Amino acid sequence: MATSLNRPVAECLIVSANQVVTPYPVYPLGAACLVTALREAGHRASHFDLLADGGHPALALLLAGGRFDLVGVSIRNLDSVDSAAHEEYLAAIATTVDLIRAHSDAPLVLGGPAFSIMPGELMDLLGADFGVVGEGEELLPWLAGELAAGRPPLERIFRARPLAGLWQPSTLSASTADYYLRHGGMLNVQTKRGCPYACQYCSYPQIEGRTLRFREPAAVAEEVNRLRDQCGARYIFFADSFFNDSQGHYLEVAEALIRHGNTLPWCAFFRPQGLPPEALRLLQRAGLAAMELGTDAACDRTLAGIGKSFTFAEVLEVHRQVVAAGLACAHFVMFGGPDENAETLSEGLANLDRLEQCVVFAFAGIRILPGTGIHARALADGVIAADTSLLTPQFYFSPQVSQEEVTGAIRRAFAGRLDRIYPCHEFSQRIIDLHKIGCVGPLWDLILKKRTRR
Ligand code: B12
């Protein structure tokens, strides 16, 4: 079909293939952005969410009843990235792709954060027609137009340029939002994209690019109000790679939330550096209820080993300010990474003891993702070989310490403490149970019995 301007209009279906429910089901924000972008470009776009919309039988019916120019599959997670609770998700995604192929002959396009980490491998594994690495808002509508016009591109994998302008998520169907609200009461919002840091293990710059791009603070605050008033959100997670940017955009967002009368509690990932008391006070007035701190390693040597540009003394200082402000916080720390040895292990665990009135989530080993510094380090240290496939999860453990030593030391140090979590999947099960009885938010903060605005 064509519009009056003779631009081809494509009939598109975006399938959110994620079926992971730990630590809780996460609303498919990326798919929401794509549906908006496709519609704004004049295409017709619908969305199917495997968790919320009835699973494979309902998807099969939808595909059989429609005629699509393009079916996009959003791939969020490869695996649980946790050596203590090893779960792989690709087999389930392959089953979904097979089902789509069985019920539709539309070109199949892959995208999403997990796809962007291993595009070539996933194209081959899943046998897709096209793939988009990075943000889909520009490339997907263009590709849809080309396909509807009968001009399928010769190239198979496209790499998005980081979007300079605004991106705008819509809310997917009310029933989709309702599913997520029934499982945790939380919806998610992005205030910026990109990550300029060079943490050795991290794939975020591959997915979002290195350049920070900010959304208008007022647009963020309006979206939060819309999610509360129109969708019934009771808690917000800001899904930025990290919230507290050095340019101070996060403070403008906080001011906008206050100006727009935000009443929802919220949580975000924070980098444990900077964050003076006046910033924390402002964030608290804006509704900040729980801070997830990307501390990542527990002593200076291992912090440097994973490319962090802060010291443990800076972590302690931020921690002191956060606790003094009465804010709930959790530190996320990995052991067994580059330069870990028996000495750093005991130094790191002793350092964690200095983090009082908080929750610590610990992980053993680091999932090796292609293109990251840890991948090069793992090759150099002989942890993996050049031809080791990373589709099957591989974890980096420093050659100076065994996996058993690492896990044994964490278990001994955390024994008998409710606020020290290892392995983390055991806590995830508790979160699921608490969400079932109507509790909202990330819920680790309940351990601390802090006063929140919930
Ligand atoms: C915020 C976040 C969380 C929060 C979510 C909180 C919340 N309420 O929203 C929490 C902490 C709960 C979380 C949990 C987990 N997470 Co997480 N998370 C993220 C993070 C930082 C942002 C995701 C996001 O919302 N992005 C914003 C949206 C708008 O972008 P997007 O989804 O990428 O979509 C864009 C593009 O990808 C593309 N796109 C998306 N779909 C499609 C489809 C098509 C067809 C096309 C063309 C394009 C396209 O266009 C979209 C718009 O630009 C990413 C890392 C990152 N920077 O991407 C990790 C990330 C997605 N998480 C990851 C993982 C592993 C997990 C967990 C499995 C970890 C665990 N064991 O607990 C769980 C799974 C949770 C679940 N139920 O699914 C991995 C996934 C890849 C992998 N390594 O397997 C990532 C990439 C981080 C990493 N380690 O590399 N996560």
Coordinates of C-alpha atoms and ligand atoms in Angstrom, one line a residue:
M1 CA 0.0 0.0 0.0
A2 CA 1.1 3.6 -0.5
T3 CA 0.3 7.0 1.1
S4 CA -0.9 10.0 -0.8
L5 CA 2.7 11.1 -1.1
N6 CA 3.4 7.6 -2.6
R7 CA 5.6 6.6 0.3
P8 CA 5.2 2.9 1.0
V9 CA 3.5 2.0 4.3
A10 CA 4.6 -1.1 5.9
E11 CA 2.6 -3.4 8.2
C12 CA 5.1 -4.2 11.0
L13 CA 5.0 -6.5 14.0
I14 CA 7.5 -6.1 16.9
V15 CA 7.8 -9.2 19.1
S16 CA 9.4 -8.9 22.5
A17 CA 10.9 -12.3 22.9
N18 CA 12.0 -11.8 26.5
Q19 CA 10.6 -14.4 28.9
V20 CA 12.9 -13.7 31.8
V21 CA 11.1 -13.0 35.1
T22 CA 14.0 -12.6 37.5
P23 CA 14.6 -10.4 39.4
Y24 CA 11.2 -9.3 38.0
P25 CA 9.6 -9.0 34.5
V26 CA 11.0 -5.8 32.8
Y27 CA 8.7 -3.7 30.6
P28 CA 10.0 -3.8 27.0
L29 CA 10.9 -0.1 26.7
G30 CA 13.0 -0.6 23.5
A31 CA 10.0 -2.1 21.7
A32 CA 7.8 0.8 22.9
C33 CA 10.3 3.3 21.3
L34 CA 10.3 1.3 18.0
V35 CA 6.5 1.2 17.8
T36 CA 6.4 5.0 18.2
A37 CA 9.2 5.5 15.6
L38 CA 7.5 3.2 13.1
R39 CA 4.1 5.0 13.5
E40 CA 5.7 8.4 13.3
A41 CA 7.3 7.4 10.0
G42 CA 3.8 6.6 8.7
H43 CA 4.0 2.8 9.1
R44 CA 1.5 0.6 10.9
A45 CA 3.0 -1.1 13.8
S46 CA 1.7 -3.5 16.4
H47 CA 3.5 -5.2 19.3
F48 CA 3.4 -8.7 20.8
D49 CA 4.9 -9.4 24.2
L50 CA 5.6 -13.1 24.9
L51 CA 5.2 -12.6 28.7
A52 CA 2.2 -10.4 28.7
D53 CA 0.1 -11.3 25.6
G54 CA -0.5 -15.0 25.8
G55 CA 2.8 -16.7 24.8
H56 CA 3.4 -18.8 21.7
P57 CA -0.2 -19.9 20.9
A58 CA -1.4 -16.3 20.8
L59 CA 1.6 -15.3 18.7
A60 CA 0.9 -18.1 16.2
L61 CA -2.8 -16.9 15.9
L62 CA -1.7 -13.3 15.4
L63 CA 0.8 -14.2 12.7
A64 CA -1.6 -16.5 10.9
G65 CA -4.3 -13.8 10.9
G66 CA -2.1 -11.0 9.6
R67 CA 0.0 -10.0 6.7
F68 CA 3.2 -8.3 7.7
D69 CA 5.9 -6.7 5.7
L70 CA 8.3 -7.1 8.5
V71 CA 8.4 -9.0 11.8
G72 CA 11.0 -7.6 14.2
V73 CA 12.2 -9.6 17.2
S74 CA 13.6 -7.8 20.2
I75 CA 16.2 -9.8 22.0
R76 CA 17.0 -8.5 25.4
N77 CA 19.0 -11.1 27.3
L78 CA 21.5 -13.8 26.2
D79 CA 21.9 -15.4 29.6
S80 CA 21.8 -14.7 33.4
V81 CA 25.4 -13.4 33.4
D82 CA 25.8 -15.1 36.8
S83 CA 28.2 -18.0 37.2
A84 CA 26.3 -19.1 40.4
A85 CA 22.9 -19.4 38.6
H86 CA 23.6 -20.3 35.1
E87 CA 20.6 -19.7 32.8
E88 CA 20.7 -19.5 29.0
Y89 CA 17.9 -17.9 27.1
L90 CA 18.9 -18.4 23.5
A91 CA 17.1 -21.7 23.0
A92 CA 13.8 -20.1 24.0
I93 CA 14.4 -17.3 21.6
A94 CA 15.2 -19.8 18.8
T95 CA 11.9 -21.5 19.5
T96 CA 10.1 -18.2 19.1
V97 CA 11.9 -17.4 15.8
D98 CA 11.0 -20.9 14.5
L99 CA 7.4 -20.3 15.4
I100 CA 7.4 -16.9 13.6
R101 CA 9.0 -18.6 10.5
A102 CA 6.4 -21.3 10.6
H103 CA 3.5 -18.9 10.6
S104 CA 4.8 -16.0 8.5
D105 CA 6.9 -15.4 5.4
A106 CA 7.6 -11.8 6.3
P107 CA 11.2 -10.7 6.5
L108 CA 12.6 -11.2 10.0
V109 CA 14.6 -8.5 11.6
L110 CA 16.5 -8.9 14.8
G111 CA 17.5 -6.2 17.3
G112 CA 17.8 -5.4 21.0
P113 CA 20.6 -5.1 23.5
A114 CA 21.6 -8.8 23.5
F115 CA 21.5 -8.9 19.7
S116 CA 23.8 -5.8 19.5
I117 CA 26.4 -7.6 21.6
M118 CA 26.7 -10.6 19.2
P119 CA 25.0 -9.7 15.9
G120 CA 26.8 -11.9 13.5
E121 CA 26.5 -15.0 15.7
L122 CA 22.8 -14.4 16.4
M123 CA 22.0 -13.8 12.7
D124 CA 23.6 -17.2 11.9
L125 CA 22.1 -19.0 14.8
L126 CA 18.6 -17.7 14.3
G127 CA 18.7 -17.5 10.5
A128 CA 17.2 -14.0 10.3
D129 CA 17.0 -11.8 7.2
F130 CA 18.2 -8.5 8.7
G131 CA 19.6 -7.2 12.0
V132 CA 20.1 -3.8 13.5
V133 CA 22.9 -3.1 15.9
G134 CA 22.1 -0.3 18.4
E135 CA 19.1 2.0 18.4
G136 CA 16.4 1.0 16.0
E137 CA 14.4 4.2 15.7
E138 CA 15.9 5.4 12.5
L139 CA 16.9 2.2 10.7
L140 CA 13.8 0.1 11.4
P141 CA 11.3 2.6 9.8
W142 CA 13.7 3.0 6.8
L143 CA 14.1 -0.8 6.4
A144 CA 10.3 -1.2 6.7
G145 CA 9.8 1.3 3.9
E146 CA 12.3 -0.5 1.7
L147 CA 10.7 -3.8 2.3
A148 CA 7.2 -2.5 1.7
A149 CA 8.5 -0.9 -1.6
G150 CA 9.8 -4.3 -2.7
R151 CA 13.5 -3.1 -2.4
P152 CA 15.0 -5.5 0.1
P153 CA 18.6 -4.2 0.8
L154 CA 21.5 -6.5 0.0
E155 CA 23.2 -5.7 3.3
R156 CA 22.0 -7.9 6.2
I157 CA 23.4 -6.2 9.4
F158 CA 23.0 -2.5 9.9
R159 CA 24.7 -0.4 12.5
A160 CA 22.8 2.5 13.9
R161 CA 24.4 5.9 14.4
P162 CA 23.6 7.1 17.9
L163 CA 20.5 9.2 17.7
A164 CA 21.2 12.8 18.2
G165 CA 17.7 14.0 18.7
L166 CA 14.9 13.0 21.0
W167 CA 13.4 9.5 21.1
Q168 CA 10.0 9.0 22.4
P169 CA 8.5 5.8 23.8
S170 CA 4.8 5.4 23.7
T171 CA 3.1 3.0 26.1
L172 CA 2.4 -0.4 24.5
S173 CA -1.1 -1.7 24.9
A174 CA -2.8 -1.3 28.3
S175 CA -2.8 -5.0 28.8
T176 CA 1.0 -5.2 28.3
A177 CA 1.6 -2.4 30.8
D178 CA -0.9 -4.1 33.2
Y179 CA 1.1 -7.3 33.2
Y180 CA 4.3 -5.5 34.3
L181 CA 2.4 -3.5 36.8
R182 CA 0.9 -6.6 38.3
H183 CA 4.5 -8.0 38.7
G184 CA 6.2 -5.3 40.6
G185 CA 4.2 -2.1 39.9
M186 CA 7.1 -0.6 38.0
L187 CA 7.5 1.0 34.6
N188 CA 10.8 2.3 33.2
V189 CA 12.0 5.6 31.7
Q190 CA 15.3 6.6 30.0
T191 CA 16.7 10.1 30.7
K192 CA 19.7 9.7 28.4
R193 CA 21.6 7.3 26.2
G194 CA 25.2 6.4 25.9
C195 CA 28.1 5.6 28.3
P196 CA 31.5 7.3 28.0
Y197 CA 33.2 5.0 30.5
A198 CA 35.6 2.2 29.6
C199 CA 34.8 -0.5 32.2
Q200 CA 36.6 -3.5 30.9
Y201 CA 33.8 -6.0 31.2
C202 CA 30.9 -3.8 29.9
S203 CA 28.9 -4.0 26.7
Y204 CA 26.9 -0.8 27.3
P205 CA 29.0 1.4 24.9
Q206 CA 28.5 -1.2 22.2
I207 CA 24.7 -1.0 22.6
E208 CA 24.2 2.7 23.3
G209 CA 27.4 4.3 22.0
R210 CA 29.9 6.3 24.0
T211 CA 28.4 9.7 23.5
L212 CA 25.9 10.9 26.1
R213 CA 22.7 12.1 24.6
F214 CA 20.2 13.7 26.9
R215 CA 16.5 13.9 26.9
E216 CA 14.8 17.2 27.8
P217 CA 14.2 17.0 31.6
A218 CA 10.7 18.3 31.3
A219 CA 9.9 15.5 28.8
V220 CA 11.2 12.9 31.3
A221 CA 9.1 14.4 34.1
E222 CA 6.0 14.5 31.9
E223 CA 6.5 10.9 30.9
V224 CA 6.8 9.9 34.6
N225 CA 3.5 11.7 35.3
R226 CA 1.9 10.0 32.2
L227 CA 3.0 6.6 33.4
R228 CA 1.5 7.3 36.8
D229 CA -1.8 8.9 35.7
Q230 CA -2.6 7.0 32.5
C231 CA -1.0 3.6 33.2
G232 CA -1.1 3.2 37.0
A233 CA 2.7 3.0 37.5
R234 CA 3.5 2.9 41.2
Y235 CA 7.3 3.0 40.9
I236 CA 9.8 4.1 38.2
F237 CA 13.1 2.6 37.3
F238 CA 15.4 5.0 35.3
A239 CA 16.9 2.6 32.8
D240 CA 20.0 4.7 32.0
S241 CA 23.4 2.9 31.9
F242 CA 24.1 5.2 34.9
F243 CA 22.1 8.1 36.3
N244 CA 24.6 10.6 37.7
D245 CA 26.4 12.0 34.7
S246 CA 29.3 14.5 35.2
Q247 CA 27.5 17.2 33.2
G248 CA 24.8 17.3 35.8
H249 CA 21.8 16.5 33.6
Y250 CA 20.6 14.2 36.3
L251 CA 20.1 17.2 38.6
E252 CA 18.1 18.9 36.0
V253 CA 15.9 15.8 35.7
A254 CA 15.4 15.9 39.5
E255 CA 14.4 19.5 39.4
A256 CA 12.0 18.8 36.6
L257 CA 10.4 15.9 38.5
I258 CA 9.9 18.3 41.5
R259 CA 8.5 21.0 39.3
H260 CA 6.1 18.6 37.7
G261 CA 4.9 17.3 41.0
N262 CA 6.2 13.8 40.9
T263 CA 4.8 11.6 43.6
L264 CA 6.3 8.2 42.5
P265 CA 9.3 6.7 44.2
W266 CA 12.1 5.7 41.9
C267 CA 15.4 3.8 41.6
A268 CA 18.4 4.0 39.2
F269 CA 21.9 2.8 38.7
F270 CA 24.5 5.2 40.2
R271 CA 28.2 5.5 39.7
P272 CA 29.8 5.8 43.2
Q273 CA 31.7 8.9 42.6
G274 CA 30.9 12.6 43.3
L275 CA 27.3 12.8 44.6
P276 CA 27.6 15.6 47.2
P277 CA 25.0 16.0 50.0
E278 CA 23.1 18.8 48.2
A279 CA 22.8 16.5 45.1
L280 CA 21.5 13.7 47.2
R281 CA 19.0 16.0 48.9
L282 CA 17.7 17.2 45.6
L283 CA 17.3 13.6 44.3
Q284 CA 15.5 12.6 47.5
R285 CA 13.1 15.5 47.1
A286 CA 12.5 14.3 43.5
G287 CA 11.4 10.9 44.8
L288 CA 14.7 8.8 44.8
A289 CA 13.9 5.8 47.0
A290 CA 16.7 3.3 46.3
M291 CA 20.1 3.6 44.7
E292 CA 21.8 0.7 42.9
L293 CA 25.5 1.5 43.1
G294 CA 27.8 0.1 40.4
T295 CA 30.7 -0.3 42.7
D296 CA 31.8 -3.3 40.7
A297 CA 35.0 -4.3 42.6
A298 CA 36.0 -4.1 46.3
C299 CA 39.6 -2.8 46.4
D300 CA 41.7 -0.4 44.4
R301 CA 43.7 -3.1 42.6
T302 CA 40.7 -4.9 41.3
L303 CA 38.9 -1.6 40.6
A304 CA 41.8 -0.6 38.4
G305 CA 41.8 -4.1 36.9
I306 CA 38.3 -3.6 35.4
G307 CA 39.1 -0.1 34.3
K308 CA 37.2 1.9 37.0
S309 CA 38.4 5.5 37.4
F310 CA 37.5 5.7 41.1
T311 CA 39.0 4.3 44.2
F312 CA 37.5 2.4 47.1
A313 CA 38.0 5.6 49.3
E314 CA 35.6 7.4 46.9
V315 CA 33.1 4.6 47.2
L316 CA 33.3 4.9 51.0
E317 CA 32.8 8.6 50.8
V318 CA 29.7 8.4 48.6
H319 CA 28.4 5.6 50.8
R320 CA 28.8 7.7 53.9
Q321 CA 26.8 10.6 52.3
V322 CA 24.1 8.3 51.0
V323 CA 23.6 6.7 54.4
A324 CA 23.7 10.1 56.1
A325 CA 20.9 11.2 53.7
G326 CA 18.8 8.3 54.9
L327 CA 18.7 6.8 51.4
A328 CA 18.5 3.0 50.8
C329 CA 21.4 1.7 48.7
A330 CA 22.8 -1.5 47.4
H331 CA 26.3 -2.1 46.1
F332 CA 26.9 -4.6 43.2
V333 CA 30.4 -6.1 43.3
M334 CA 32.2 -8.7 41.3
F335 CA 35.0 -10.9 42.6
G336 CA 37.5 -13.0 40.6
G337 CA 38.1 -10.4 37.9
P338 CA 41.4 -9.2 36.5
D339 CA 44.2 -9.0 39.1
E340 CA 42.2 -10.7 41.8
N341 CA 44.4 -12.9 44.1
A342 CA 44.1 -14.2 47.6
E343 CA 45.2 -10.9 49.1
T344 CA 42.8 -8.7 47.1
L345 CA 40.0 -11.1 47.9
S346 CA 40.4 -10.7 51.6
E347 CA 41.1 -7.0 51.3
G348 CA 37.9 -6.6 49.2
L349 CA 35.8 -8.6 51.6
A350 CA 37.1 -6.6 54.5
N351 CA 36.4 -3.4 52.6
L352 CA 32.8 -4.5 52.2
D353 CA 32.4 -4.8 55.9
R354 CA 33.0 -1.0 56.1
L355 CA 29.9 -0.5 54.0
E356 CA 27.3 -0.4 56.7
Q357 CA 23.5 0.0 56.5
C358 CA 23.3 -1.2 52.9
V359 CA 22.8 -4.3 50.9
V360 CA 25.7 -5.9 48.9
F361 CA 25.1 -8.2 46.0
A362 CA 28.2 -10.2 45.1
F363 CA 29.0 -12.0 41.9
A364 CA 31.8 -14.5 41.2
G365 CA 33.6 -14.2 37.9
I366 CA 32.8 -11.9 35.0
R367 CA 30.8 -12.9 31.9
I368 CA 33.0 -12.4 28.9
L369 CA 31.3 -10.5 26.2
P370 CA 32.9 -10.0 22.8
G371 CA 34.5 -6.7 22.0
T372 CA 35.1 -5.8 25.6
G373 CA 38.4 -5.3 27.4
I374 CA 37.8 -8.4 29.5
H375 CA 37.6 -10.5 26.2
A376 CA 41.1 -9.4 25.3
R377 CA 42.3 -10.0 28.8
A378 CA 40.8 -13.5 28.9
L379 CA 42.6 -14.3 25.6
A380 CA 45.9 -12.9 27.0
D381 CA 45.5 -14.8 30.3
G382 CA 44.6 -18.0 28.5
V383 CA 41.2 -18.1 30.2
I384 CA 39.6 -18.8 26.8
A385 CA 40.9 -19.6 23.3
A386 CA 40.5 -17.4 20.3
D387 CA 37.9 -19.8 18.8
T388 CA 35.9 -20.1 22.0
S389 CA 32.3 -19.3 21.2
L390 CA 30.9 -16.6 23.6
L391 CA 27.3 -17.5 22.8
T392 CA 27.7 -20.1 25.5
P393 CA 28.5 -18.2 28.6
Q394 CA 32.1 -18.1 29.6
F395 CA 33.3 -16.4 32.8
Y396 CA 36.6 -14.7 33.4
F397 CA 38.3 -15.8 36.7
S398 CA 41.7 -14.4 37.4
P399 CA 44.4 -17.1 36.9
Q400 CA 45.7 -16.1 40.4
V401 CA 42.7 -17.4 42.2
S402 CA 40.4 -20.4 41.7
Q403 CA 36.6 -20.2 41.3
E404 CA 36.2 -22.3 44.4
E405 CA 38.4 -20.0 46.5
V406 CA 36.4 -17.0 45.3
T407 CA 33.0 -18.5 46.0
G408 CA 34.1 -20.0 49.3
A409 CA 35.5 -16.7 50.6
I410 CA 32.3 -14.8 49.6
R411 CA 30.1 -17.4 51.3
R412 CA 32.2 -17.4 54.5
A413 CA 32.2 -13.6 54.7
F414 CA 28.5 -13.2 54.0
A415 CA 27.4 -16.1 56.3
G416 CA 24.5 -15.2 58.6
R417 CA 23.9 -11.8 57.1
L418 CA 20.6 -10.9 55.5
D419 CA 22.1 -7.7 53.9
R420 CA 24.9 -9.6 52.1
I421 CA 23.6 -11.5 49.1
Y422 CA 25.4 -14.3 47.3
P423 CA 24.3 -16.1 45.2
C424 CA 21.9 -13.4 43.9
H425 CA 19.3 -15.7 42.3
E426 CA 18.1 -16.8 45.8
F427 CA 17.1 -13.2 46.5
S428 CA 15.4 -12.9 43.1
Q429 CA 13.0 -15.7 44.1
R430 CA 12.1 -13.7 47.3
I431 CA 11.5 -10.6 45.1
I432 CA 9.1 -12.6 42.9
D433 CA 7.2 -13.8 46.0
L434 CA 7.0 -10.3 47.4
H435 CA 5.7 -8.8 44.1
K436 CA 3.1 -11.5 44.1
I437 CA 1.6 -10.1 47.3
G438 CA 1.6 -6.6 45.9
C439 CA 4.9 -5.1 47.0
V440 CA 6.4 -2.6 44.5
G441 CA 9.9 -1.6 43.6
P442 CA 13.3 -3.5 43.5
L443 CA 12.5 -4.6 47.1
W444 CA 16.1 -5.2 48.3
D445 CA 15.5 -2.0 50.2
L446 CA 13.0 -3.8 52.5
I447 CA 16.0 -5.5 54.1
L448 CA 17.2 -2.2 55.4
K449 CA 13.8 -1.1 56.8
K450 CA 14.6 2.4 55.6
R451 CA 12.0 5.1 55.4
T452 CA 10.9 5.5 51.8
R453 CA 8.2 7.5 50.1
R454 CA 6.4 4.3 48.9
Ligands
B12_1 C1 18.2 -1.1 33.1 C2 18.7 -2.5 32.8 C3 18.2 -3.5 33.7 C4 17.3 -3.3 34.9 C5 15.9 -3.1 34.3 C6 15.0 -2.3 35.3 C7 13.7 -1.8 34.7 N1 12.7 -1.8 35.5 O1 13.7 -1.4 33.5 C8 17.4 -4.5 35.8 C9 18.5 -4.3 36.8 C10 16.2 -5.1 36.5 C11 18.0 -5.5 34.8 C12 17.9 -6.9 34.9 C13 18.5 -7.8 34.0 N2 19.3 -7.5 33.0 CO1 19.7 -5.7 32.4 N3 20.0 -4.0 31.6 C14 19.5 -2.8 31.8 C15 20.2 -1.8 30.8 C16 21.2 -0.9 31.5 C17 19.2 -0.9 30.0 C18 18.1 -1.7 29.3 C19 17.1 -0.6 28.7 O2 16.0 -0.5 29.3 N4 17.4 0.1 27.7 C20 16.6 1.1 27.1 C21 15.8 0.7 25.9 C22 15.1 1.8 25.3 O3 16.8 0.2 24.9 P1 16.8 -1.2 24.3 O4 16.0 -2.1 25.0 O5 18.3 -1.6 24.1 O6 16.2 -1.0 22.8 C23 16.8 -0.2 21.8 C24 17.8 -1.1 20.9 O7 18.3 -2.2 21.5 C25 17.0 -1.4 19.7 N5 16.1 -2.5 19.7 C26 15.5 -3.2 20.7 N6 14.7 -4.2 20.3 C27 14.8 -4.2 18.9 C28 14.1 -5.0 18.0 C29 14.4 -4.7 16.6 C30 13.7 -5.6 15.6 C31 15.3 -3.7 16.2 C32 15.6 -3.4 14.8 C33 15.9 -2.9 17.2 C34 15.7 -3.1 18.5 O8 16.2 -0.2 19.5 C35 15.7 0.2 20.9 C36 15.4 1.7 20.9 O9 16.6 2.4 20.6 C37 20.9 -2.8 29.8 C38 22.2 -2.4 29.2 C39 22.1 -1.3 28.2 N7 22.7 -0.2 28.3 O10 21.4 -1.6 27.2 C40 21.1 -4.1 30.6 C41 21.0 -5.5 29.9 C42 19.9 -5.4 28.9 N8 20.7 -6.4 31.0 C43 21.2 -7.6 30.8 C44 21.0 -8.7 31.7 C45 21.8 -9.9 31.4 C46 20.0 -8.6 32.7 C47 19.6 -9.8 33.6 C48 19.4 -11.2 32.9 C49 20.6 -9.9 34.7 C50 20.2 -10.7 35.9 N9 20.7 -11.9 36.0 O11 19.4 -10.3 36.7 C51 18.2 -9.3 34.1 C52 17.0 -9.7 33.3 C53 15.8 -8.9 33.7 C54 14.6 -9.3 32.8 N10 13.5 -9.7 33.5 O12 14.6 -9.4 31.6 C55 22.2 -7.6 29.6 C56 21.6 -8.4 28.4 C57 22.6 -9.0 27.5 C58 23.2 -10.2 28.1 N11 24.5 -10.0 28.5 O13 22.6 -11.2 28.2 C59 22.4 -6.1 29.3 C60 22.6 -5.7 27.9 C61 23.6 -5.6 30.2 C62 24.8 -6.5 30.0 N12 25.2 -7.2 31.0 O14 25.4 -6.6 29.0 N13 18.5 -4.9 33.7

